Short mmCIF file of C-alpha atoms (C1' of nucleotides) in Angstrom, two decimals:
data_model
loop_
_atom_site.label_atom_id
_atom_site.label_comp_id
_atom_site.label_asym_id
_atom_site.label_seq_id
_atom_site.Cartn_x
_atom_site.Cartn_y
_atom_site.Cartn_z
CA MET A 1 128.10 137.10 -8.57
CA LEU A 2 131.02 135.40 -10.20
CA ARG A 3 134.25 136.74 -9.08
CA VAL A 4 137.41 136.23 -11.20
CA HIS A 5 141.04 137.18 -11.16
CA ASP A 6 141.27 140.19 -13.51
CA THR A 7 144.76 140.50 -15.02
CA ALA A 8 144.39 144.11 -15.72
CA LEU A 9 143.86 144.81 -12.01
CA GLY A 10 145.87 141.95 -10.58
CA ARG A 11 143.18 140.97 -8.18
CA VAL A 12 139.94 139.06 -7.94
CA VAL A 13 136.97 141.25 -8.79
CA ASP A 14 133.22 140.96 -9.56
CA LEU A 15 132.70 140.08 -13.15
CA ASP A 16 130.27 142.73 -13.87
CA GLN A 17 128.59 142.38 -17.25
CA ARG A 18 127.67 144.88 -19.94
CA GLN A 19 124.27 143.47 -20.01
CA PRO A 20 123.13 141.46 -17.00
CA GLY A 21 122.23 137.93 -17.79
CA HIS A 22 124.51 137.89 -20.82
CA LEU A 23 128.21 137.31 -21.01
CA ALA A 24 130.16 138.20 -24.14
CA MET A 25 133.40 136.20 -23.99
CA TYR A 26 136.31 136.06 -26.37
CA VAL A 27 138.62 133.17 -25.91
CA CYS A 28 141.92 133.38 -27.72
CA GLY A 29 141.97 130.38 -29.94
CA PRO A 30 144.72 128.29 -31.78
CA THR A 31 146.94 129.06 -34.69
CA VAL A 32 146.35 125.90 -36.76
CA TYR A 33 149.90 124.97 -37.69
CA ASP A 34 150.37 121.78 -35.71
CA THR A 35 148.61 119.10 -33.72
CA PRO A 36 146.80 120.28 -30.54
CA HIS A 37 148.68 119.50 -27.38
CA ILE A 38 147.57 118.98 -23.77
CA GLY A 39 148.05 122.74 -23.01
CA HIS A 40 145.42 123.48 -25.73
CA GLY A 41 143.12 120.88 -24.11
CA ARG A 42 143.44 122.62 -20.72
CA PHE A 43 142.53 126.10 -22.05
CA VAL A 44 139.47 124.76 -23.95
CA LEU A 45 138.33 122.86 -20.88
CA VAL A 46 138.84 125.83 -18.47
CA TYR A 47 136.62 128.14 -20.57
CA ASP A 48 134.23 125.37 -21.38
CA VAL A 49 133.62 124.91 -17.78
CA LEU A 50 133.27 128.65 -17.17
CA ARG A 51 130.63 128.86 -19.88
CA ARG A 52 128.79 125.78 -18.76
CA TYR A 53 128.72 127.04 -15.30
CA LEU A 54 127.32 130.42 -16.30
CA GLU A 55 124.82 128.79 -18.51
CA TRP A 56 123.73 126.50 -15.66
CA ARG A 57 123.04 129.71 -13.69
CA GLY A 58 120.95 131.02 -16.41
CA VAL A 59 123.46 133.43 -18.05
CA GLU A 60 123.45 133.52 -21.82
CA VAL A 61 126.89 133.20 -22.99
CA HIS A 62 128.12 134.48 -26.33
CA HIS A 63 131.35 132.53 -26.81
CA VAL A 64 133.62 133.56 -29.58
CA SER A 65 136.91 131.88 -30.28
CA ASN A 66 139.14 132.53 -33.25
CA VAL A 67 141.02 130.30 -35.53
CA THR A 68 144.27 131.80 -36.88
CA ASP A 69 144.53 130.22 -40.24
CA ILE A 70 147.24 132.45 -41.78
CA ASP A 71 150.55 132.82 -39.91
CA ASP A 72 154.31 132.53 -40.39
CA LYS A 73 154.30 128.98 -38.85
CA ILE A 74 151.67 127.73 -41.20
CA ILE A 75 153.62 129.19 -44.12
CA ASP A 76 156.88 127.66 -42.92
CA ARG A 77 155.34 124.26 -42.45
CA ALA A 78 153.65 124.23 -45.85
CA ARG A 79 156.88 125.27 -47.43
CA SER A 80 158.87 122.55 -45.79
CA GLU A 81 156.28 119.99 -46.71
CA GLY A 82 155.79 121.17 -50.22
CA ARG A 83 152.11 121.77 -49.70
CA SER A 84 149.90 124.81 -49.77
CA TRP A 85 149.27 126.80 -46.63
CA GLU A 86 145.60 126.31 -47.07
CA GLU A 87 146.04 122.53 -46.99
CA VAL A 88 147.98 122.78 -43.70
CA ALA A 89 145.55 125.11 -42.07
CA THR A 90 142.52 123.00 -43.10
CA GLU A 91 144.07 119.75 -41.92
CA GLN A 92 145.27 121.12 -38.61
CA GLU A 93 141.98 122.77 -37.89
CA LYS A 94 140.28 119.42 -38.41
CA ALA A 95 142.52 117.84 -35.96
CA TRP A 96 141.81 120.61 -33.56
CA TRP A 97 138.04 120.09 -33.51
CA GLU A 98 138.40 116.40 -33.38
CA ALA A 99 140.46 116.62 -30.17
CA MET A 100 138.15 119.25 -28.58
CA ASP A 101 135.07 117.33 -29.39
CA ALA A 102 136.69 114.23 -27.79
CA LEU A 103 137.16 116.33 -24.66
CA GLY A 104 133.41 117.06 -24.74
CA ALA A 105 134.00 120.84 -25.18
CA ALA A 106 131.05 122.80 -26.48
CA ARG A 107 131.86 124.32 -29.75
CA PRO A 108 132.00 128.21 -29.40
CA THR A 109 129.05 130.20 -30.49
CA GLU A 110 131.24 131.52 -33.25
CA THR A 111 134.67 130.70 -34.64
CA PRO A 112 135.90 133.56 -36.86
CA HIS A 113 138.87 132.90 -39.15
CA ALA A 114 141.66 135.41 -39.68
CA THR A 115 141.59 134.94 -43.46
CA ARG A 116 138.03 135.97 -43.60
CA TYR A 117 138.72 139.26 -41.82
CA VAL A 118 141.68 140.55 -43.76
CA GLU A 119 139.72 143.34 -45.37
CA ALA A 120 138.51 144.46 -42.01
CA MET A 121 142.03 144.35 -40.65
CA VAL A 122 143.29 146.33 -43.51
CA GLU A 123 140.75 149.03 -42.74
CA ALA A 124 141.77 148.93 -39.01
CA VAL A 125 145.47 149.34 -39.89
CA ALA A 126 144.63 152.20 -42.21
CA GLU A 127 142.73 153.86 -39.37
CA LEU A 128 145.63 153.37 -36.99
CA GLU A 129 147.94 154.97 -39.59
CA SER A 130 145.55 157.90 -40.20
CA ARG A 131 145.46 158.31 -36.33
CA GLY A 132 149.20 158.51 -36.30
CA TYR A 133 149.81 155.32 -34.32
CA ALA A 134 151.22 153.29 -37.22
CA TYR A 135 154.25 154.04 -39.45
CA ARG A 136 155.68 152.29 -42.49
CA ALA A 137 158.99 150.49 -42.42
CA ALA A 138 160.98 148.46 -44.88
CA ASP A 139 159.16 145.18 -44.35
CA GLY A 140 155.74 146.37 -43.36
CA VAL A 141 153.59 148.60 -41.12
CA TYR A 142 154.29 148.87 -37.40
CA MET A 143 152.39 150.02 -34.49
CA GLU A 144 154.22 152.70 -32.29
CA VAL A 145 153.40 151.39 -28.79
CA ALA A 146 155.12 154.38 -27.11
CA ARG A 147 152.23 156.57 -28.29
CA VAL A 148 149.60 154.38 -26.71
CA GLU A 149 148.36 155.53 -23.34
CA GLY A 150 148.63 152.96 -20.71
CA TYR A 151 150.71 150.57 -22.61
CA GLY A 152 151.95 147.94 -20.19
CA LEU A 153 148.71 147.50 -18.37
CA LEU A 154 148.58 143.82 -18.77
CA ALA A 155 152.30 143.39 -18.56
CA ARG A 156 151.89 145.23 -15.23
CA GLN A 157 155.19 147.03 -15.47
CA PRO A 158 156.32 150.23 -16.92
CA LEU A 159 157.27 150.34 -20.57
CA ASP A 160 161.05 151.17 -19.96
CA SER A 161 161.50 148.22 -17.70
CA LEU A 162 160.54 145.68 -20.29
CA ARG A 163 163.48 143.96 -21.82
CA ALA A 164 162.67 145.60 -25.09
CA GLY A 165 162.23 142.70 -27.39
CA ALA A 166 165.91 142.07 -27.22
CA ARG A 167 165.97 139.06 -29.46
CA VAL A 168 163.44 140.15 -32.03
CA GLU A 169 164.88 140.74 -35.41
CA GLY A 170 163.51 143.81 -36.94
CA PRO A 171 164.08 146.17 -39.83
CA ALA A 172 166.63 148.94 -39.18
CA ASP A 173 163.80 151.59 -39.38
CA LYS A 174 161.70 149.99 -36.63
CA ARG A 175 161.40 152.82 -34.13
CA SER A 176 161.26 150.65 -31.05
CA PRO A 177 161.93 146.94 -30.36
CA LEU A 178 158.55 146.82 -28.76
CA ASP A 179 156.79 147.98 -31.81
CA PHE A 180 154.87 145.22 -33.45
CA ALA A 181 153.88 144.42 -37.19
CA LEU A 182 150.39 145.32 -38.20
CA TRP A 183 150.97 144.41 -41.81
CA LYS A 184 153.74 142.31 -43.21
CA LEU A 185 154.73 142.81 -46.79
CA ALA A 186 154.84 139.58 -48.71
CA ARG A 187 158.05 138.20 -50.12
CA SER A 188 157.71 136.74 -53.57
CA ASP A 189 156.42 133.30 -52.69
CA GLU A 190 154.19 134.17 -49.75
CA PRO A 191 150.49 134.40 -49.63
CA SER A 192 149.24 137.89 -49.80
CA TRP A 193 146.28 140.20 -49.90
CA GLU A 194 146.01 143.68 -51.40
CA ALA A 195 146.46 146.66 -49.20
CA PRO A 196 147.51 150.26 -49.50
CA TRP A 197 151.03 149.48 -48.31
CA GLY A 198 151.47 146.67 -50.78
CA PRO A 199 150.51 142.96 -50.94
CA GLY A 200 151.02 141.24 -47.61
CA ARG A 201 149.28 139.69 -44.74
CA PRO A 202 148.07 141.02 -41.30
CA GLY A 203 150.19 140.87 -38.10
CA TRP A 204 148.88 138.33 -35.58
CA HIS A 205 147.92 140.91 -32.92
CA THR A 206 145.32 142.62 -35.20
CA GLU A 207 142.85 139.74 -35.87
CA CYS A 208 141.59 139.45 -32.34
CA VAL A 209 140.88 143.16 -31.92
CA VAL A 210 138.98 143.31 -35.16
CA MET A 211 137.17 140.03 -34.73
CA SER A 212 136.23 140.44 -31.10
CA LEU A 213 134.88 143.94 -31.63
CA ASP A 214 132.95 142.90 -34.77
CA LEU A 215 131.25 139.94 -33.16
CA LEU A 216 130.94 140.94 -29.50
CA GLY A 217 130.74 144.71 -29.86
CA GLU A 218 132.52 147.41 -27.91
CA GLY A 219 133.01 146.86 -24.20
CA PHE A 220 132.47 143.17 -24.30
CA ASP A 221 132.73 141.39 -20.97
CA LEU A 222 135.64 139.09 -20.91
CA HIS A 223 138.76 138.40 -22.92
CA THR A 224 140.61 135.27 -22.01
CA GLY A 225 143.71 133.19 -22.91
CA GLY A 226 146.81 131.53 -21.74
CA LEU A 227 149.20 133.41 -19.41
CA ASP A 228 151.74 133.56 -22.08
CA LEU A 229 149.42 135.56 -24.23
CA ARG A 230 149.12 138.27 -21.59
CA PHE A 231 152.14 140.01 -22.99
CA PRO A 232 152.66 140.96 -25.64
CA HIS A 233 149.68 139.49 -27.55
CA HIS A 234 146.93 140.83 -25.33
CA GLU A 235 148.80 143.97 -24.56
CA ASN A 236 149.04 144.61 -28.22
CA GLU A 237 145.48 143.97 -28.90
CA ARG A 238 144.47 146.36 -26.28
CA ALA A 239 146.90 148.96 -27.53
CA GLN A 240 145.19 148.89 -30.90
CA ALA A 241 141.68 149.19 -29.41
CA VAL A 242 142.95 152.14 -27.32
CA ALA A 243 144.47 153.71 -30.45
CA LEU A 244 141.35 153.15 -32.44
CA GLY A 245 139.36 154.78 -29.63
CA ARG A 246 137.10 151.80 -29.08
CA PRO A 247 136.27 150.42 -25.62
CA PHE A 248 137.71 146.96 -25.36
CA ALA A 249 137.31 144.01 -22.97
CA ARG A 250 135.95 144.90 -19.61
CA HIS A 251 137.86 142.03 -17.97
CA TRP A 252 140.88 139.90 -18.64
CA MET A 253 141.39 136.31 -17.55
CA HIS A 254 144.48 134.21 -18.00
CA HIS A 255 145.08 130.59 -17.21
CA GLY A 256 148.18 128.78 -16.18
CA MET A 257 150.34 126.66 -18.33
CA VAL A 258 150.48 122.89 -18.52
CA GLU A 259 153.96 121.87 -17.36
CA THR A 260 155.66 118.95 -18.99
CA GLY A 261 158.19 118.32 -16.34
CA GLY A 262 161.00 118.60 -18.78
CA GLU A 263 161.90 115.21 -20.12
CA LYS A 264 159.21 113.42 -18.12
CA MET A 265 156.76 114.31 -20.89
CA SER A 266 158.86 113.31 -23.94
CA LYS A 267 157.42 110.90 -26.26
CA SER A 268 160.67 108.92 -26.23
CA LEU A 269 159.95 108.10 -22.62
CA GLY A 270 156.55 106.76 -23.48
CA ASN A 271 154.63 109.83 -22.31
CA PHE A 272 152.36 112.20 -24.29
CA THR A 273 152.22 115.70 -25.19
CA THR A 274 149.56 115.80 -27.86
CA MET A 275 145.81 115.46 -27.30
CA ALA A 276 145.80 112.55 -29.66
CA ASP A 277 148.40 110.68 -27.56
CA LEU A 278 146.57 111.47 -24.39
CA LEU A 279 143.22 110.46 -25.69
CA ALA A 280 144.61 107.23 -27.05
CA ARG A 281 145.19 106.14 -23.37
CA TYR A 282 142.64 107.98 -21.41
CA GLU A 283 139.13 109.13 -21.61
CA GLY A 284 138.45 112.71 -22.34
CA ARG A 285 136.47 113.00 -19.19
CA ALA A 286 139.51 111.90 -17.23
CA TYR A 287 141.51 114.85 -18.54
CA ARG A 288 138.56 117.02 -17.87
CA LEU A 289 138.50 115.90 -14.19
CA ALA A 290 142.33 116.29 -13.96
CA VAL A 291 142.00 119.88 -15.24
CA LEU A 292 139.17 120.56 -12.76
CA GLN A 293 141.10 119.32 -9.92
CA SER A 294 143.78 121.94 -10.39
CA HIS A 295 143.02 125.53 -10.21
CA TYR A 296 143.00 127.25 -13.54
CA ARG A 297 145.46 129.94 -12.66
CA LYS A 298 148.14 127.58 -11.38
CA PRO A 299 150.51 125.59 -13.48
CA MET A 300 149.46 122.07 -13.91
CA GLU A 301 151.61 118.99 -14.22
CA VAL A 302 150.30 116.24 -16.39
CA THR A 303 151.87 112.89 -15.88
CA PRO A 304 150.71 109.26 -16.17
CA ALA A 305 150.18 109.32 -12.34
CA VAL A 306 147.99 112.32 -12.54
CA MET A 307 145.96 110.79 -15.28
CA ALA A 308 145.71 107.53 -13.58
CA ASP A 309 144.45 109.19 -10.39
CA ALA A 310 141.86 111.10 -12.42
CA SER A 311 140.71 107.92 -14.22
CA ARG A 312 140.14 106.20 -10.94
CA SER A 313 138.41 109.19 -9.45
CA LEU A 314 136.11 109.19 -12.43
CA ASP A 315 135.25 105.58 -11.79
CA ARG A 316 134.07 106.55 -8.43
CA LEU A 317 131.64 109.15 -9.84
CA ASP A 318 130.47 106.65 -12.50
CA ALA A 319 129.99 103.88 -9.94
CA LEU A 320 127.44 105.89 -8.03
CA ALA A 321 125.65 106.90 -11.23
CA ARG A 322 125.41 103.20 -12.19
CA ARG A 323 124.30 102.24 -8.77
CA VAL A 324 121.20 104.49 -9.06
CA ALA A 325 120.78 104.10 -12.81
CA GLY A 326 116.99 103.80 -13.72
CA ALA A 327 115.74 104.96 -10.41
CA GLU A 328 113.69 108.01 -9.83
CA LEU A 329 116.27 110.36 -8.20
CA GLY A 330 114.28 113.24 -6.85
CA GLU A 331 115.32 116.81 -6.41
CA ALA A 332 118.87 117.94 -5.99
CA ASP A 333 119.95 119.25 -2.56
CA GLU A 334 119.60 123.06 -2.52
CA GLY A 335 122.31 123.61 0.23
CA ALA A 336 124.85 121.53 -1.82
CA ARG A 337 124.05 123.50 -4.86
CA GLU A 338 124.67 126.77 -3.02
CA ARG A 339 127.94 125.62 -1.58
CA PHE A 340 128.98 124.44 -5.03
CA ALA A 341 128.10 127.71 -6.56
CA ALA A 342 130.00 129.67 -3.91
CA ALA A 343 133.08 127.76 -4.74
CA MET A 344 132.67 128.17 -8.45
CA GLU A 345 132.03 131.86 -8.09
CA ASP A 346 135.17 132.23 -5.99
CA ASP A 347 137.45 132.67 -8.93
CA LEU A 348 136.35 129.36 -10.42
CA ASP A 349 137.54 127.23 -7.43
CA THR A 350 136.97 123.89 -9.30
CA PRO A 351 139.16 121.87 -7.08
CA ALA A 352 137.05 122.78 -4.06
CA ALA A 353 133.86 122.21 -6.10
CA VAL A 354 135.01 118.83 -7.18
CA GLY A 355 135.90 118.02 -3.51
CA MET A 356 132.32 118.68 -2.64
CA LEU A 357 131.18 116.35 -5.37
CA PHE A 358 133.11 113.54 -3.89
CA ASP A 359 131.81 114.32 -0.45
CA LEU A 360 128.30 113.88 -1.74
CA VAL A 361 129.26 110.59 -3.40
CA ARG A 362 130.40 109.29 -0.08
CA ARG A 363 127.27 110.40 1.65
CA ALA A 364 125.09 108.96 -1.16
CA ASN A 365 126.86 105.57 -0.92
CA SER A 366 126.66 105.53 2.75
CA ALA A 367 122.91 106.31 2.70
CA LEU A 368 122.25 103.54 0.14
CA ASP A 369 124.39 101.14 2.12
CA SER A 370 122.34 101.70 5.20
CA GLY A 371 118.96 101.43 3.40
CA ARG A 372 118.11 105.08 3.42
CA VAL A 373 117.33 104.85 -0.23
CA GLU A 374 115.40 108.03 -0.80
CA GLU A 375 118.26 110.07 0.75
CA GLY A 376 120.88 108.24 -1.27
CA ARG A 377 119.05 108.80 -4.39
CA ARG A 378 118.55 112.49 -3.57
CA LEU A 379 122.29 112.84 -3.02
CA ALA A 380 123.03 110.97 -6.22
CA ALA A 381 120.81 113.33 -7.96
CA THR A 382 122.64 116.24 -6.55
CA VAL A 383 125.96 114.74 -7.80
CA ALA A 384 124.59 114.45 -11.34
CA SER A 385 123.16 117.92 -11.19
CA LEU A 386 126.48 119.40 -10.09
CA ALA A 387 128.41 117.36 -12.51
CA SER A 388 126.51 118.97 -15.37
CA PRO A 389 127.93 122.51 -15.16
CA LEU A 390 131.35 120.82 -15.01
CA GLY A 391 130.75 119.20 -18.42
CA LEU A 392 130.90 115.69 -16.80
CA ALA A 393 128.38 113.24 -18.03
CA LEU A 394 128.41 110.45 -15.48
CA GLY A 395 127.48 106.82 -15.69
CA GLY A 396 129.80 105.56 -18.36
CA GLY A 397 128.68 102.01 -18.65
CA GLY A 398 127.00 100.87 -21.72
CA ASP A 399 130.02 98.97 -22.87
CA ALA A 400 128.72 96.64 -25.56
CA LEU A 401 129.50 92.98 -24.99
CA ASP A 402 130.83 90.98 -27.88
CA GLY A 403 129.39 87.32 -28.27
CA GLU A 404 132.35 85.75 -26.64
CA THR A 405 132.27 87.93 -23.52
CA ALA A 406 128.52 87.50 -23.15
CA SER A 407 129.05 83.73 -23.31
CA LEU A 408 131.82 83.93 -20.59
CA VAL A 409 129.42 85.95 -18.42
CA ALA A 410 126.75 83.45 -18.92
CA ARG A 411 128.93 80.46 -18.07
CA ARG A 412 130.07 82.26 -14.93
CA ASP A 413 126.56 82.90 -13.76
CA ARG A 414 125.77 79.27 -14.32
CA ALA A 415 128.78 78.19 -12.40
CA ARG A 416 128.02 80.53 -9.49
CA ALA A 417 124.42 79.22 -9.37
CA GLU A 418 125.78 75.70 -9.10
CA ARG A 419 128.28 76.84 -6.57
CA ASP A 420 131.09 75.74 -8.75
CA TYR A 421 133.33 78.46 -7.42
CA ALA A 422 136.55 77.18 -8.98
CA SER A 423 135.07 77.54 -12.50
CA ALA A 424 133.55 80.84 -11.58
CA ASP A 425 136.91 82.24 -10.44
CA ALA A 426 138.62 80.96 -13.59
CA LEU A 427 135.94 82.58 -15.77
CA ARG A 428 136.44 85.88 -13.86
CA GLN A 429 140.13 85.74 -14.37
CA GLU A 430 139.55 85.05 -18.18
CA LEU A 431 137.29 88.20 -18.32
CA VAL A 432 139.79 90.32 -16.37
CA SER A 433 142.64 89.25 -18.74
CA ARG A 434 140.42 90.37 -21.69
CA GLY A 435 140.22 93.86 -20.12
CA TRP A 436 136.99 93.71 -18.24
CA VAL A 437 136.19 94.77 -14.69
CA VAL A 438 133.96 92.10 -13.12
CA GLU A 439 131.48 92.83 -10.41
CA ASP A 440 129.01 90.39 -8.92
CA SER A 441 125.52 91.63 -8.22
CA PRO A 442 122.17 90.25 -7.25
CA GLY A 443 121.36 90.36 -10.96
CA GLY A 444 124.35 88.26 -11.95
CA THR A 445 127.80 89.09 -13.19
CA LYS A 446 128.33 92.69 -14.38
CA VAL A 447 131.21 93.68 -16.56
CA ARG A 448 132.51 96.84 -17.91
CA ARG A 449 135.58 97.95 -19.76
CA ALA A 450 138.66 98.62 -17.59
CA ARG A 451 140.03 102.11 -18.07
CA GLY A 452 143.48 103.05 -19.06
CA LEU A 453 145.69 103.42 -16.11
"C1'" G B 1 168.15 142.85 -14.83
"C1'" G B 2 162.51 143.96 -14.43
"C1'" C B 3 157.50 141.96 -13.29
"C1'" G B 4 154.67 138.00 -11.25
"C1'" G B 5 153.49 133.25 -9.09
"C1'" C B 6 154.34 128.99 -6.17
"C1'" G B 7 156.43 125.88 -1.86
"C1'" U B 8 150.50 121.94 2.49
"C1'" G B 9 150.67 114.72 4.93
"C1'" G B 10 153.39 108.88 0.07
"C1'" C B 11 151.36 111.62 -4.60
"C1'" C B 12 147.69 115.46 -6.47
"C1'" G B 13 145.40 119.50 -4.33
"C1'" A B 14 141.57 123.13 -1.41
"C1'" G B 15 141.46 126.02 2.87
"C1'" U B 16 141.95 128.71 7.48
"C1'" G B 17 144.68 133.41 12.89
"C1'" G B 18 142.95 129.24 17.76
"C1'" U B 19 138.42 124.88 18.97
"C1'" U B 20 135.66 119.80 13.83
"C1'" U B 21 137.28 117.09 8.95
"C1'" A B 22 138.83 119.65 2.71
"C1'" G B 23 138.47 116.14 -1.35
"C1'" G B 24 140.72 112.49 -4.73
"C1'" C B 25 144.46 108.68 -5.51
"C1'" A B 26 147.86 105.43 -3.05
"C1'" A B 27 148.94 102.56 1.85
"C1'" G B 28 147.38 99.73 6.42
"C1'" G B 29 143.29 97.69 9.50
"C1'" G B 30 137.95 96.36 9.77
"C1'" C B 31 132.77 95.55 7.79
"C1'" C B 32 130.34 93.38 3.56
"C1'" U B 33 131.35 89.07 -0.12
"C1'" G B 34 131.69 81.81 -1.45
"C1'" C B 35 136.24 84.58 -2.81
"C1'" A B 36 136.56 89.09 -5.26
"C1'" A B 37 135.01 93.94 -7.14
"C1'" A B 38 132.25 98.05 -5.74
"C1'" G B 39 130.81 100.40 -1.32
"C1'" C B 40 131.17 101.89 3.94
"C1'" C B 41 133.97 102.63 8.64
"C1'" C B 42 138.81 103.61 11.00
"C1'" U B 43 144.17 104.97 10.70
"C1'" G B 44 148.29 108.37 9.14
"C1'" U B 45 148.54 113.74 12.47
"C1'" A B 46 150.81 118.04 6.83
"C1'" C B 47 151.50 123.09 6.11
"C1'" C B 48 160.05 125.22 3.06
"C1'" C B 49 163.60 127.88 6.76
"C1'" C B 50 164.60 132.04 10.12
"C1'" G B 51 162.75 136.13 12.59
"C1'" G B 52 158.57 139.54 13.98
"C1'" U B 53 153.31 140.80 15.32
"C1'" U B 54 149.76 138.09 18.52
"C1'" C B 55 147.27 135.28 24.30
"C1'" A B 56 147.52 132.10 19.78
"C1'" A B 57 150.37 131.56 12.90
"C1'" U B 58 150.53 126.65 8.27
"C1'" U B 59 147.23 131.19 7.71
"C1'" C B 60 149.42 138.27 8.86
"C1'" C B 61 154.55 141.06 8.35
"C1'" G B 62 159.86 141.02 7.07
"C1'" G B 63 164.06 138.21 5.48
"C1'" G B 64 166.23 133.75 3.37
"C1'" C B 65 166.25 129.38 0.38
"C1'" G B 66 164.16 126.58 -3.55
"C1'" C B 67 161.04 126.04 -7.95
"C1'" C B 68 158.50 128.09 -12.02
"C1'" G B 69 156.29 131.80 -15.58
"C1'" C B 70 156.43 136.24 -18.50
"C1'" C B 71 159.66 140.11 -20.54
"C1'" U B 72 160.72 136.60 -27.68
"C1'" C B 73 156.45 132.79 -31.64
"C1'" C B 74 153.46 130.22 -27.97
"C1'" A B 75 147.13 128.07 -24.91
#
RNA sequence: GGCGGCGUGGCCGAGUGGUUUAGGCAAGGGCCUGCAAAGCCCUGUACCCCGGUUCAAUUCCGGGCGCCGCCUCCA
């Protein structure tokens, strides 16, 4: 049984499912107003691994992740760039999926868009109004949170201790600073949809409630997102579900933020913050490994050193896969599978699980070194088998050789055969300077691309 | 001000009341190799500070210090 930290309870609990063998999961997705950054990459990878692990265990996962394609920030950007908001949203969503594909993240089962749920959101807000939870103010319709039983569950502190939205600008007739917009009336040049309160657009907190309940049904299993969404976003989603009288998520999971180390991550210092920058220098798999090597609930520092470490660690995994490539590997080790599963089920302890993987790598190499071929292959099979729920395809290799490189390799093999080591070394140096890693083997010179470090 | 988290060897990062080590990267030594690379073996003797509980604490309790997150759009 998978155990995870449930934010609503503040402790690690069994993830009991509405329907055994199935997991209905809602992952709070992006607002597509700007380029995806490495924090987005982390969150996608965390839940990608959760999903892959469960599927590896035979659980069918219904993975819904939204795309917020109408929002103040999209409107602001479009306005400042003299473009339509649709154009901005479409372009940024494209960038989103490109980055996530590059990370090898499985696409969600469904990706609902806010703009296609406006009608349903209008109905929900009308229902909240008729139930007495919503009221009209000068610039829109607001949710009166004080009327919601248990408000503050996810914030984990009483309502009156919250610093009451001190800096939020609101209309004079807003009843409490904590009240949030359900419907924003459109100013003249803003995109709008028809509604009983006048043309406008839905407030951000409404889409996730409506879409998750529509696609996953009442009492779905798991609602996830960044720790920064815990309050007020998720709190407000929950408040609406409660007010609507609809059972909401059974469990809440939140992951830690990526820390940029202040100036250390600024582009001016040659670092990266966007996924595009990161992926230009490192493999997507390396970032995946870096993410796995930190625990999902802890803050994670992403620096060039961390990425270089991860890239080298990945090399080690790939090296074993290459070493046994083409061989009949045999069955994975059952005991190792169980230990791995135990770590994963302990609140997704991926750092420990990855540690086990490397332990197996060492044992496999050791066995192969000492001629215990069958044992070595079996251990290598175990590594490959356990890498799969982590979303890591191992082996790399397959770097295509251009004609010039192939010629250098051939010349080097000839030189070595003639024991002309001076030439062989010069040719190796030439290959290295062209960005190849050179390894000798019984079959001759092997080269592969050096990874970004 | 409120709520919460964290502080482990050069770096990243698990874990545990005591006897056997997480794991990766980096470093040093060795084996292997024509030389390398890859791989293997060995080495480092870590747990913020101060009290307390205990036969025994890095691991539990209290206090302190430091760092961080949320309370405001945010993955």
